[in-house]
PDB file of C-alpha atoms and ligand atoms in Angstrom:
ATOM      1  CA  MET F  14      17.262  37.177   3.715  1.00  0.00           C
ATOM      2  CA  SER F  15      17.856  33.412   4.172  1.00  0.00           C
ATOM      3  CA  LYS F  16      15.442  30.803   2.302  1.00  0.00           C
ATOM      4  CA  PRO F  17      12.316  29.783   4.161  1.00  0.00           C
ATOM      5  CA  THR F  18      12.418  26.181   5.552  1.00  0.00           C
ATOM      6  CA  LEU F  19       9.625  23.600   5.063  1.00  0.00           C
ATOM      7  CA  LEU F  20       9.718  20.935   7.855  1.00  0.00           C
ATOM      8  CA  TYR F  21       8.136  17.608   7.097  1.00  0.00           C
ATOM      9  CA  PHE F  22       8.017  14.064   8.443  1.00  0.00           C
ATOM     10  CA  SER F  23       9.260  11.088   6.662  1.00  0.00           C
ATOM     11  CA  GLU F  24       5.924   9.856   5.291  1.00  0.00           C
ATOM     12  CA  GLU F  25       5.307  13.072   3.611  1.00  0.00           C
ATOM     13  CA  ALA F  26       8.721  13.532   2.134  1.00  0.00           C
ATOM     14  CA  ASN F  27       7.732  13.257  -1.428  1.00  0.00           C
ATOM     15  CA  GLN F  28       5.101  15.792  -1.465  1.00  0.00           C
ATOM     16  CA  ALA F  29       7.023  18.044   0.914  1.00  0.00           C
ATOM     17  CA  ILE F  30      10.279  17.838  -1.162  1.00  0.00           C
ATOM     18  CA  ALA F  31       8.245  18.811  -4.372  1.00  0.00           C
ATOM     19  CA  LEU F  32       6.534  21.598  -2.570  1.00  0.00           C
ATOM     20  CA  ALA F  33       9.724  23.104  -1.305  1.00  0.00           C
ATOM     21  CA  THR F  34      11.099  22.891  -4.707  1.00  0.00           C
ATOM     22  CA  LEU F  35       8.314  24.850  -6.026  1.00  0.00           C
ATOM     23  CA  CYS F  36       8.528  27.464  -3.072  1.00  0.00           C
ATOM     24  CA  ASN F  37      12.219  27.766  -3.580  1.00  0.00           C
ATOM     25  CA  ALA F  38      12.432  26.614   0.292  1.00  0.00           C
ATOM     26  CA  SER F  39      14.835  24.200   1.851  1.00  0.00           C
ATOM     27  CA  ALA F  40      13.103  20.977   2.921  1.00  0.00           C
ATOM     28  CA  GLN F  41      14.104  19.663   6.216  1.00  0.00           C
ATOM     29  CA  LEU F  42      13.111  16.382   7.821  1.00  0.00           C
ATOM     30  CA  ILE F  43      11.760  16.408  11.351  1.00  0.00           C
ATOM     31  CA  GLU F  44      13.184  13.139  13.117  1.00  0.00           C
ATOM     32  CA  ARG F  45      10.604  11.046  14.940  1.00  0.00           C
ATOM     33  CA  HIS F  46      11.282   8.442  17.400  1.00  0.00           C
ATOM     34  CA  VAL F  47       8.329   6.479  18.840  1.00  0.00           C
ATOM     35  CA  PHE F  48       9.374   5.075  22.331  1.00  0.00           C
ATOM     36  CA  PRO F  49       7.941   1.483  23.052  1.00  0.00           C
ATOM     37  CA  ASP F  50       5.042   2.956  25.294  1.00  0.00           C
ATOM     38  CA  GLY F  51       3.832   5.199  22.322  1.00  0.00           C
ATOM     39  CA  GLU F  52       5.267   8.428  23.422  1.00  0.00           C
ATOM     40  CA  LEU F  53       7.071  10.422  20.792  1.00  0.00           C
ATOM     41  CA  LYS F  54      10.401  12.285  20.614  1.00  0.00           C
ATOM     42  CA  LEU F  55      10.943  14.806  17.796  1.00  0.00           C
ATOM     43  CA  ARG F  56      14.095  16.320  16.765  1.00  0.00           C
ATOM     44  CA  LEU F  57      14.073  19.477  14.294  1.00  0.00           C
ATOM     45  CA  PRO F  58      17.235  21.081  12.722  1.00  0.00           C
ATOM     46  CA  SER F  59      19.282  22.777  15.290  1.00  0.00           C
ATOM     47  CA  GLN F  60      18.404  26.469  13.739  1.00  0.00           C
ATOM     48  CA  LEU F  61      15.573  27.728  11.594  1.00  0.00           C
ATOM     49  CA  PRO F  62      15.012  30.948   9.691  1.00  0.00           C
ATOM     50  CA  GLU F  63      12.172  33.419  10.204  1.00  0.00           C
ATOM     51  CA  ARG F  64       9.974  31.902   7.791  1.00  0.00           C
ATOM     52  CA  VAL F  65       8.936  28.374   8.547  1.00  0.00           C
ATOM     53  CA  ALA F  66       6.070  25.981   7.290  1.00  0.00           C
ATOM     54  CA  ILE F  67       5.337  22.651   8.820  1.00  0.00           C
ATOM     55  CA  PHE F  68       3.832  20.483   6.068  1.00  0.00           C
ATOM     56  CA  HIS F  69       1.432  17.787   7.783  1.00  0.00           C
ATOM     57  CA  SER F  70      -1.740  16.578   6.226  1.00  0.00           C
ATOM     58  CA  LEU F  71      -4.042  15.552   9.239  1.00  0.00           C
ATOM     59  CA  ASP F  72      -5.116  12.100   8.161  1.00  0.00           C
ATOM     60  CA  HIS F  73      -4.370   9.762  11.194  1.00  0.00           C
ATOM     61  CA  PRO F  74      -5.047  12.950  13.092  1.00  0.00           C
ATOM     62  CA  ASN F  75      -4.460  12.102  16.634  1.00  0.00           C
ATOM     63  CA  GLN F  76      -0.842  11.105  16.389  1.00  0.00           C
ATOM     64  CA  LYS F  77      -0.017  13.738  13.927  1.00  0.00           C
ATOM     65  CA  LEU F  78      -1.864  16.713  16.091  1.00  0.00           C
ATOM     66  CA  ILE F  79       0.482  15.642  18.889  1.00  0.00           C
ATOM     67  CA  GLU F  80       3.537  15.987  16.819  1.00  0.00           C
ATOM     68  CA  LEU F  81       2.361  19.619  15.684  1.00  0.00           C
ATOM     69  CA  LEU F  82       1.897  20.159  19.510  1.00  0.00           C
ATOM     70  CA  LEU F  83       5.593  19.318  19.867  1.00  0.00           C
ATOM     71  CA  ALA F  84       7.142  20.651  16.697  1.00  0.00           C
ATOM     72  CA  ALA F  85       5.299  24.119  16.489  1.00  0.00           C
ATOM     73  CA  PRO F  86       6.814  25.443  19.879  1.00  0.00           C
ATOM     74  CA  THR F  87      10.042  23.955  19.408  1.00  0.00           C
ATOM     75  CA  ALA F  88      10.343  25.817  15.865  1.00  0.00           C
ATOM     76  CA  LYS F  89       9.652  28.885  17.418  1.00  0.00           C
ATOM     77  CA  THR F  90      12.379  28.505  20.175  1.00  0.00           C
ATOM     78  CA  ILE F  91      14.996  27.914  17.434  1.00  0.00           C
ATOM     79  CA  GLY F  92      14.289  30.902  15.325  1.00  0.00           C
ATOM     80  CA  ALA F  93      10.977  30.752  13.670  1.00  0.00           C
ATOM     81  CA  ARG F  94       9.219  34.079  13.807  1.00  0.00           C
ATOM     82  CA  HIS F  95       6.502  33.405  11.412  1.00  0.00           C
ATOM     83  CA  LEU F  96       5.031  29.870  11.520  1.00  0.00           C
ATOM     84  CA  THR F  97       2.699  28.315   8.631  1.00  0.00           C
ATOM     85  CA  LEU F  98       0.795  24.971   8.959  1.00  0.00           C
ATOM     86  CA  ILE F  99       0.314  23.477   5.488  1.00  0.00           C
ATOM     87  CA  ALA F 100      -2.146  20.896   6.265  1.00  0.00           C
ATOM     88  CA  PRO F 101      -3.908  19.951   2.772  1.00  0.00           C
ATOM     89  CA  TYR F 102      -6.306  17.854   4.785  1.00  0.00           C
ATOM     90  CA  LEU F 103      -7.575  19.413   8.044  1.00  0.00           C
ATOM     91  CA  ALA F 104      -8.955  16.913  10.178  1.00  0.00           C
ATOM     92  CA  TYR F 105     -11.640  17.281  13.060  1.00  0.00           C
ATOM     93  CA  MET F 106     -13.953  19.686  10.941  1.00  0.00           C
ATOM     94  CA  ARG F 107     -16.905  17.444  10.538  1.00  0.00           C
ATOM     95  CA  GLN F 108     -17.996  17.495  14.320  1.00  0.00           C
ATOM     96  CA  ASP F 109     -19.095  21.327  14.046  1.00  0.00           C
ATOM     97  CA  MET F 110     -21.948  20.916  16.762  1.00  0.00           C
ATOM     98  CA  ALA F 111     -22.929  19.129  19.886  1.00  0.00           C
ATOM     99  CA  PHE F 112     -25.504  16.723  18.154  1.00  0.00           C
ATOM    100  CA  LEU F 113     -26.228  15.323  21.553  1.00  0.00           C
ATOM    101  CA  PRO F 114     -25.872  17.174  25.174  1.00  0.00           C
ATOM    102  CA  GLY F 115     -22.406  16.636  26.222  1.00  0.00           C
ATOM    103  CA  GLU F 116     -20.777  15.845  22.988  1.00  0.00           C
ATOM    104  CA  ALA F 117     -17.436  17.737  22.505  1.00  0.00           C
ATOM    105  CA  VAL F 118     -17.421  20.263  19.403  1.00  0.00           C
ATOM    106  CA  SER F 119     -14.255  18.974  17.943  1.00  0.00           C
ATOM    107  CA  GLN F 120     -14.060  21.497  15.322  1.00  0.00           C
ATOM    108  CA  ARG F 121     -14.023  24.568  17.783  1.00  0.00           C
ATOM    109  CA  ILE F 122     -11.521  22.939  20.000  1.00  0.00           C
ATOM    110  CA  ILE F 123      -8.989  21.494  17.670  1.00  0.00           C
ATOM    111  CA  GLY F 124      -9.407  24.817  15.751  1.00  0.00           C
ATOM    112  CA  LYS F 125      -8.453  26.914  18.726  1.00  0.00           C
ATOM    113  CA  LEU F 126      -5.473  24.662  19.708  1.00  0.00           C
ATOM    114  CA  LEU F 127      -4.084  24.991  16.038  1.00  0.00           C
ATOM    115  CA  ALA F 128      -4.518  28.781  16.310  1.00  0.00           C
ATOM    116  CA  THR F 129      -2.271  28.471  19.453  1.00  0.00           C
ATOM    117  CA  LEU F 130       0.504  27.206  17.711  1.00  0.00           C
ATOM    118  CA  PHE F 131       0.593  28.882  14.233  1.00  0.00           C
ATOM    119  CA  ASP F 132       0.442  31.995  12.762  1.00  0.00           C
ATOM    120  CA  VAL F 133      -1.036  31.023   9.304  1.00  0.00           C
ATOM    121  CA  LEU F 134      -3.016  27.975   8.259  1.00  0.00           C
ATOM    122  CA  ILE F 135      -2.951  26.848   4.232  1.00  0.00           C
ATOM    123  CA  THR F 136      -5.468  24.011   3.841  1.00  0.00           C
ATOM    124  CA  VAL F 137      -7.804  22.528   0.780  1.00  0.00           C
ATOM    125  CA  ASP F 138     -11.392  22.417   0.898  1.00  0.00           C
ATOM    126  CA  PRO F 139     -12.179  21.926   4.750  1.00  0.00           C
ATOM    127  CA  HIS F 140     -15.417  20.261   5.643  1.00  0.00           C
ATOM    128  CA  LEU F 141     -17.375  23.364   6.469  1.00  0.00           C
ATOM    129  CA  HIS F 142     -21.083  22.735   6.992  1.00  0.00           C
ATOM    130  CA  ARG F 143     -22.864  24.760   9.621  1.00  0.00           C
ATOM    131  CA  VAL F 144     -20.077  27.664   9.808  1.00  0.00           C
ATOM    132  CA  SER F 145     -19.488  29.926   6.817  1.00  0.00           C
ATOM    133  CA  SER F 146     -15.714  30.512   7.019  1.00  0.00           C
ATOM    134  CA  LEU F 147     -12.562  28.506   8.258  1.00  0.00           C
ATOM    135  CA  SER F 148     -11.513  31.472  10.220  1.00  0.00           C
ATOM    136  CA  GLN F 149     -14.484  30.959  12.452  1.00  0.00           C
ATOM    137  CA  ALA F 150     -13.357  27.504  13.192  1.00  0.00           C
ATOM    138  CA  VAL F 151      -9.666  28.054  13.447  1.00  0.00           C
ATOM    139  CA  PRO F 152      -8.972  31.581  14.631  1.00  0.00           C
ATOM    140  CA  VAL F 153      -5.509  31.835  13.243  1.00  0.00           C
ATOM    141  CA  LYS F 154      -4.146  35.266  12.186  1.00  0.00           C
ATOM    142  CA  ASN F 155      -4.223  34.388   8.488  1.00  0.00           C
ATOM    143  CA  VAL F 156      -6.101  31.447   6.940  1.00  0.00           C
ATOM    144  CA  LEU F 157      -5.695  30.551   3.127  1.00  0.00           C
ATOM    145  CA  VAL F 158      -8.297  28.146   1.904  1.00  0.00           C
ATOM    146  CA  LEU F 159      -7.872  26.476  -1.476  1.00  0.00           C
ATOM    147  CA  SER F 160     -10.292  24.404  -3.305  1.00  0.00           C
ATOM    148  CA  ALA F 161      -9.740  21.669  -5.653  1.00  0.00           C
ATOM    149  CA  ALA F 162     -12.878  21.924  -7.382  1.00  0.00           C
ATOM    150  CA  PRO F 163     -12.009  23.934 -10.092  1.00  0.00           C
ATOM    151  CA  LEU F 164      -9.038  21.336 -11.291  1.00  0.00           C
ATOM    152  CA  MET F 165     -11.613  18.499 -10.662  1.00  0.00           C
ATOM    153  CA  GLY F 166     -13.945  20.015 -13.160  1.00  0.00           C
ATOM    154  CA  GLU F 167     -11.039  20.324 -15.684  1.00  0.00           C
ATOM    155  CA  PHE F 168     -10.044  16.699 -15.099  1.00  0.00           C
ATOM    156  CA  ALA F 169     -13.562  15.519 -15.268  1.00  0.00           C
ATOM    157  CA  ALA F 170     -14.244  17.129 -18.539  1.00  0.00           C
ATOM    158  CA  GLN F 171     -11.003  15.525 -20.071  1.00  0.00           C
ATOM    159  CA  GLN F 172     -12.382  12.061 -18.984  1.00  0.00           C
ATOM    160  CA  HIS F 173     -15.894  11.817 -20.602  1.00  0.00           C
ATOM    161  CA  ALA F 174     -17.818  13.655 -23.251  1.00  0.00           C
ATOM    162  CA  ASN F 175     -21.013  15.222 -21.616  1.00  0.00           C
ATOM    163  CA  PRO F 176     -20.636  13.491 -17.895  1.00  0.00           C
ATOM    164  CA  ILE F 177     -22.849  14.213 -15.039  1.00  0.00           C
ATOM    165  CA  LEU F 178     -21.306  15.238 -11.772  1.00  0.00           C
ATOM    166  CA  MET F 179     -22.800  13.928  -8.870  1.00  0.00           C
ATOM    167  CA  GLY F 180     -22.465  14.810  -5.243  1.00  0.00           C
ATOM    168  CA  PRO F 181     -23.530  12.172  -2.556  1.00  0.00           C
ATOM    169  CA  ASP F 182     -25.027  14.599  -0.100  1.00  0.00           C
ATOM    170  CA  GLU F 183     -26.097  18.213   0.210  1.00  0.00           C
ATOM    171  CA  GLU F 184     -22.999  19.178   1.807  1.00  0.00           C
ATOM    172  CA  SER F 185     -21.022  18.454  -1.336  1.00  0.00           C
ATOM    173  CA  LEU F 186     -23.066  21.066  -3.525  1.00  0.00           C
ATOM    174  CA  GLN F 187     -20.406  23.600  -2.848  1.00  0.00           C
ATOM    175  CA  TRP F 188     -17.621  21.715  -4.644  1.00  0.00           C
ATOM    176  CA  VAL F 189     -19.771  19.931  -7.196  1.00  0.00           C
ATOM    177  CA  ALA F 190     -21.372  23.093  -8.365  1.00  0.00           C
ATOM    178  CA  GLN F 191     -17.784  24.764  -8.464  1.00  0.00           C
ATOM    179  CA  ALA F 192     -16.348  21.899 -10.434  1.00  0.00           C
ATOM    180  CA  ALA F 193     -19.325  21.819 -12.881  1.00  0.00           C
ATOM    181  CA  ALA F 194     -19.129  25.675 -13.626  1.00  0.00           C
ATOM    182  CA  GLN F 195     -16.214  25.921 -16.184  1.00  0.00           C
ATOM    183  CA  HIS F 196     -17.209  23.469 -18.721  1.00  0.00           C
ATOM    184  CA  HIS F 197     -21.089  23.924 -17.882  1.00  0.00           C
ATOM    185  CA  LEU F 198     -21.362  20.070 -16.859  1.00  0.00           C
ATOM    186  CA  ASP F 199     -24.562  18.903 -15.600  1.00  0.00           C
ATOM    187  CA  TYR F 200     -24.719  18.437 -12.052  1.00  0.00           C
ATOM    188  CA  ALA F 201     -26.919  17.304  -9.071  1.00  0.00           C
ATOM    189  CA  VAL F 202     -26.551  16.350  -5.443  1.00  0.00           C
ATOM    190  CA  ALA F 203     -28.306  13.181  -3.701  1.00  0.00           C
ATOM    191  CA  LYS F 204     -29.623  13.243  -0.314  1.00  0.00           C
ATOM    192  CA  LYS F 205     -27.789  11.210   2.483  1.00  0.00           C
ATOM    193  CA  VAL F 206     -28.891  10.059   6.032  1.00  0.00           C
ATOM    194  CA  ARG F 207     -26.310   8.531   8.047  1.00  0.00           C
ATOM    195  CA  MET F 208     -27.253   5.978  10.616  1.00  0.00           C
ATOM    196  CA  GLY F 209     -23.765   5.024  11.799  1.00  0.00           C
ATOM    197  CA  ASP F 210     -20.140   5.044  10.795  1.00  0.00           C
ATOM    198  CA  ARG F 211     -20.652   2.347   8.084  1.00  0.00           C
ATOM    199  CA  ASP F 212     -24.176   2.720   7.448  1.00  0.00           C
ATOM    200  CA  VAL F 213     -25.657   5.450   5.152  1.00  0.00           C
ATOM    201  CA  GLU F 214     -29.127   5.886   3.134  1.00  0.00           C
ATOM    202  CA  VAL F 215     -28.746   7.540   0.005  1.00  0.00           C
ATOM    203  CA  THR F 216     -31.503   9.181  -2.374  1.00  0.00           C
ATOM    204  CA  LEU F 217     -30.736   9.879  -5.722  1.00  0.00           C
ATOM    205  CA  PRO F 218     -32.090  13.295  -7.014  1.00  0.00           C
ATOM    206  CA  SER F 219     -34.603  13.410 -10.138  1.00  0.00           C
ATOM    207  CA  ILE F 220     -31.959  14.126 -12.837  1.00  0.00           C
ATOM    208  CA  SER F 221     -31.900  11.209 -15.398  1.00  0.00           C
ATOM    209  CA  VAL F 222     -28.385   9.247 -15.238  1.00  0.00           C
ATOM    210  CA  TYR F 223     -29.752   6.587 -17.560  1.00  0.00           C
ATOM    211  CA  GLY F 224     -26.934   6.054 -20.384  1.00  0.00           C
ATOM    212  CA  ARG F 225     -24.861   8.677 -19.091  1.00  0.00           C
ATOM    213  CA  PRO F 226     -21.264   8.530 -17.447  1.00  0.00           C
ATOM    214  CA  VAL F 227     -21.440   9.787 -13.962  1.00  0.00           C
ATOM    215  CA  ILE F 228     -18.566  11.157 -11.943  1.00  0.00           C
ATOM    216  CA  LEU F 229     -19.187  11.113  -8.197  1.00  0.00           C
ATOM    217  CA  LEU F 230     -17.346  13.844  -6.521  1.00  0.00           C
ATOM    218  CA  ASP F 231     -17.035  14.399  -2.812  1.00  0.00           C
ATOM    219  CA  ASP F 232     -14.436  16.004  -0.380  1.00  0.00           C
ATOM    220  CA  ILE F 233     -13.634  13.076   1.695  1.00  0.00           C
ATOM    221  CA  ALA F 234     -13.611   9.181   1.339  1.00  0.00           C
ATOM    222  CA  SER F 235     -13.179   7.546   4.686  1.00  0.00           C
ATOM    223  CA  SER F 236     -15.067   4.152   5.058  1.00  0.00           C
ATOM    224  CA  GLY F 237     -15.966   4.481   1.497  1.00  0.00           C
ATOM    225  CA  HIS F 238     -19.843   3.504   2.275  1.00  0.00           C
ATOM    226  CA  THR F 239     -21.138   6.894   1.051  1.00  0.00           C
ATOM    227  CA  LEU F 240     -19.336   6.259  -2.396  1.00  0.00           C
ATOM    228  CA  ALA F 241     -20.279   2.653  -2.541  1.00  0.00           C
ATOM    229  CA  ARG F 242     -24.063   2.967  -1.824  1.00  0.00           C
ATOM    230  CA  THR F 243     -24.267   5.921  -4.044  1.00  0.00           C
ATOM    231  CA  THR F 244     -22.429   4.064  -6.840  1.00  0.00           C
ATOM    232  CA  GLU F 245     -24.914   1.197  -6.341  1.00  0.00           C
ATOM    233  CA  LEU F 246     -27.853   3.209  -6.801  1.00  0.00           C
ATOM    234  CA  LEU F 247     -26.506   5.168  -9.961  1.00  0.00           C
ATOM    235  CA  LEU F 248     -25.695   1.868 -11.739  1.00  0.00           C
ATOM    236  CA  GLN F 249     -29.296   0.501 -10.886  1.00  0.00           C
ATOM    237  CA  ALA F 250     -30.663   3.635 -12.340  1.00  0.00           C
ATOM    238  CA  GLY F 251     -28.859   2.843 -15.593  1.00  0.00           C
ATOM    239  CA  ALA F 252     -25.689   4.947 -15.621  1.00  0.00           C
ATOM    240  CA  GLN F 253     -23.390   4.067 -18.254  1.00  0.00           C
ATOM    241  CA  SER F 254     -20.355   4.032 -15.765  1.00  0.00           C
ATOM    242  CA  VAL F 255     -19.670   5.628 -12.400  1.00  0.00           C
ATOM    243  CA  ASP F 256     -16.140   6.989 -11.620  1.00  0.00           C
ATOM    244  CA  VAL F 257     -15.282   8.552  -8.445  1.00  0.00           C
ATOM    245  CA  MET F 258     -13.075  11.974  -7.652  1.00  0.00           C
ATOM    246  CA  VAL F 259     -12.299  12.967  -4.034  1.00  0.00           C
ATOM    247  CA  THR F 260     -10.442  15.564  -2.517  1.00  0.00           C
ATOM    248  CA  HIS F 261      -9.181  13.687   0.624  1.00  0.00           C
ATOM    249  CA  ALA F 262      -8.377  10.168  -0.106  1.00  0.00           C
ATOM    250  CA  LEU F 263      -8.548   8.523   3.332  1.00  0.00           C
ATOM    251  CA  PHE F 264      -9.938   5.318   2.246  1.00  0.00           C
ATOM    252  CA  MET F 265      -9.315   3.600   5.511  1.00  0.00           C
ATOM    253  CA  GLY F 266      -8.835  -0.297   5.738  1.00  0.00           C
ATOM    254  CA  SER F 267     -10.503  -1.998   2.774  1.00  0.00           C
ATOM    255  CA  ALA F 268     -12.556   1.093   1.832  1.00  0.00           C
ATOM    256  CA  LEU F 269     -11.039   1.144  -1.626  1.00  0.00           C
ATOM    257  CA  GLU F 270     -11.869  -2.494  -2.696  1.00  0.00           C
ATOM    258  CA  MET F 271     -15.456  -2.026  -1.453  1.00  0.00           C
ATOM    259  CA  VAL F 272     -15.796   0.998  -3.524  1.00  0.00           C
ATOM    260  CA  LYS F 273     -14.458  -0.916  -6.573  1.00  0.00           C
ATOM    261  CA  ARG F 274     -16.675  -3.953  -5.795  1.00  0.00           C
ATOM    262  CA  ALA F 275     -19.824  -1.473  -5.878  1.00  0.00           C
ATOM    263  CA  GLY F 276     -19.083  -1.046  -9.309  1.00  0.00           C
ATOM    264  CA  VAL F 277     -16.835   2.230  -9.621  1.00  0.00           C
ATOM    265  CA  SER F 278     -14.757   2.105 -12.786  1.00  0.00           C
ATOM    266  CA  GLU F 279     -12.009   4.712 -11.902  1.00  0.00           C
ATOM    267  CA  VAL F 280     -11.083   6.531  -8.733  1.00  0.00           C
ATOM    268  CA  TRP F 281      -9.254   9.699  -9.002  1.00  0.00           C
ATOM    269  CA  SER F 282      -7.844  11.992  -5.923  1.00  0.00           C
ATOM    270  CA  THR F 283      -5.974  15.046  -5.089  1.00  0.00           C
ATOM    271  CA  ASP F 284      -2.592  14.553  -3.557  1.00  0.00           C
ATOM    272  CA  CYS F 285      -3.928  16.393  -0.303  1.00  0.00           C
ATOM    273  CA  ILE F 286      -3.335  12.963   1.260  1.00  0.00           C
ATOM    274  CA  ASP F 287      -0.639  10.720  -0.408  1.00  0.00           C
ATOM    275  CA  HIS F 288      -2.520   7.835  -1.880  1.00  0.00           C
ATOM    276  CA  PRO F 289      -2.560   5.574  -4.960  1.00  0.00           C
ATOM    277  CA  SER F 290      -5.345   6.999  -6.493  1.00  0.00           C
ATOM    278  CA  ASN F 291      -3.773  10.586  -6.602  1.00  0.00           C
ATOM    279  CA  ALA F 292      -4.181  12.088 -10.103  1.00  0.00           C
ATOM    280  CA  ILE F 293      -4.626  15.908  -9.534  1.00  0.00           C
ATOM    281  CA  SER F 294      -1.671  17.743  -7.726  1.00  0.00           C
ATOM    282  CA  MET F 295      -2.784  20.876  -5.509  1.00  0.00           C
ATOM    283  CA  LEU F 296       1.056  21.256  -4.832  1.00  0.00           C
ATOM    284  CA  PRO F 297       1.223  24.299  -7.315  1.00  0.00           C
ATOM    285  CA  ALA F 298      -1.383  25.991  -5.700  1.00  0.00           C
ATOM    286  CA  ILE F 299      -0.262  25.453  -2.076  1.00  0.00           C
ATOM    287  CA  ALA F 300       3.112  26.771  -3.418  1.00  0.00           C
ATOM    288  CA  GLN F 301       1.597  29.987  -4.714  1.00  0.00           C
ATOM    289  CA  ALA F 302      -0.375  30.428  -1.403  1.00  0.00           C
ATOM    290  CA  TRP F 303       2.617  30.157   0.729  1.00  0.00           C
ATOM    291  CA  ASN F 304       4.785  32.398  -1.548  1.00  0.00           C
ATOM    292  CA  SER F 305       1.925  35.037  -1.686  1.00  0.00           C
ATOM    293  CA  LEU F 306       2.543  35.341   2.211  1.00  0.00           C
ATOM    294  CA  ALA F 307       6.516  36.128   1.761  1.00  0.00           C
ATOM    295  CA  GLU F 308       5.073  39.052  -0.594  1.00  0.00           C
ATOM    296  CA  LEU F 309       2.915  40.341   2.397  1.00  0.00           C
ATOM    297  CA  SER F 310       5.567  40.072   5.007  1.00  0.00           C
TER     298      SER F 310
HETATM  299  C1  R5P O 402     -19.259  13.963   4.902  1.00  0.00           C
HETATM  300  O1  R5P O 402     -20.386  14.411   4.758  1.00  0.00           O
HETATM  301  C2  R5P O 402     -18.206  13.825   3.882  1.00  0.00           C
HETATM  302  O2  R5P O 402     -18.599  14.722   2.892  1.00  0.00           O
HETATM  303  C3  R5P O 402     -18.152  12.505   3.288  1.00  0.00           C
HETATM  304  O3  R5P O 402     -19.229  12.215   2.485  1.00  0.00           O
HETATM  305  C4  R5P O 402     -18.056  11.439   4.388  1.00  0.00           C
HETATM  306  O4  R5P O 402     -16.925  11.926   5.233  1.00  0.00           O
HETATM  307  C5  R5P O 402     -17.466  10.113   3.746  1.00  0.00           C
HETATM  308  O5  R5P O 402     -17.434   9.126   4.700  1.00  0.00           O
HETATM  309  P1  R5P O 402     -17.596   7.555   4.371  1.00  0.00           P
HETATM  310  O6  R5P O 402     -16.411   7.413   3.269  1.00  0.00           O
HETATM  311  O7  R5P O 402     -17.222   6.768   5.674  1.00  0.00           O
HETATM  312  O8  R5P O 402     -19.057   7.181   3.964  1.00  0.00           O
END
């Protein structure tokens, strides 16, 4: 049986090549040409084996989704029989209902689209709030959801003696509680009300942070306002230090600088999105997940 192929785009070469090595797969580049009007032309290898995965973490989601729309059917026409999407960050999961009449429920629409393109989805800590399982949102044949929380808990315990893990909102409880479990770390979550893209109101929980190192843990850092506002409040409440740990380091524009200005000491992230703050690798877990599918087929 020929080696499986992991297809990747140039900006994700480092992660994809490292992942392919862990999976004993052959890593092959998808060439991309952007025409002057913004249209895309992709070129895949001329032939593919039966087992193929496309590695594309869905930060910058709009272009990347079009790329998947072009690449997945092409892969199937040149030999792929079993096609997996490895998207460590899965975009469009936050809009899971129509908050106002007429709003598109992006999670359901994008989920269905991905399910028409791929047989399997492997992802890490998708932002699920009002739906209980990812297969409800992305109805592919097989969905493998990994969590960075245990590794984050392990990492946190190595950074400080007796830190408090803090989530900035109620949705983060799922990850914070899991991260705190193994080392029995203290944890709590704040309450957040979002007024706009860059406008959040945060209320801290009743746990005392006075004189304690706090590690703020969240799934996504985008504009950075959630982390910055929570950090300011924690420092005002007497926290000894505030560090930040996120699964998906989007950090758009000057978000990282703003978070640092708010008083954050260290920023750590997983490599679900390639970013200078990457400190925890999810690649071994992703490799294991993809390999486990080979054993099933
Ligand atoms: C949403 O609830 C997520 O868990 C994050 O808290 C949110 O996406 C962070 O966004 P921002 O960095 O723009 O405040």
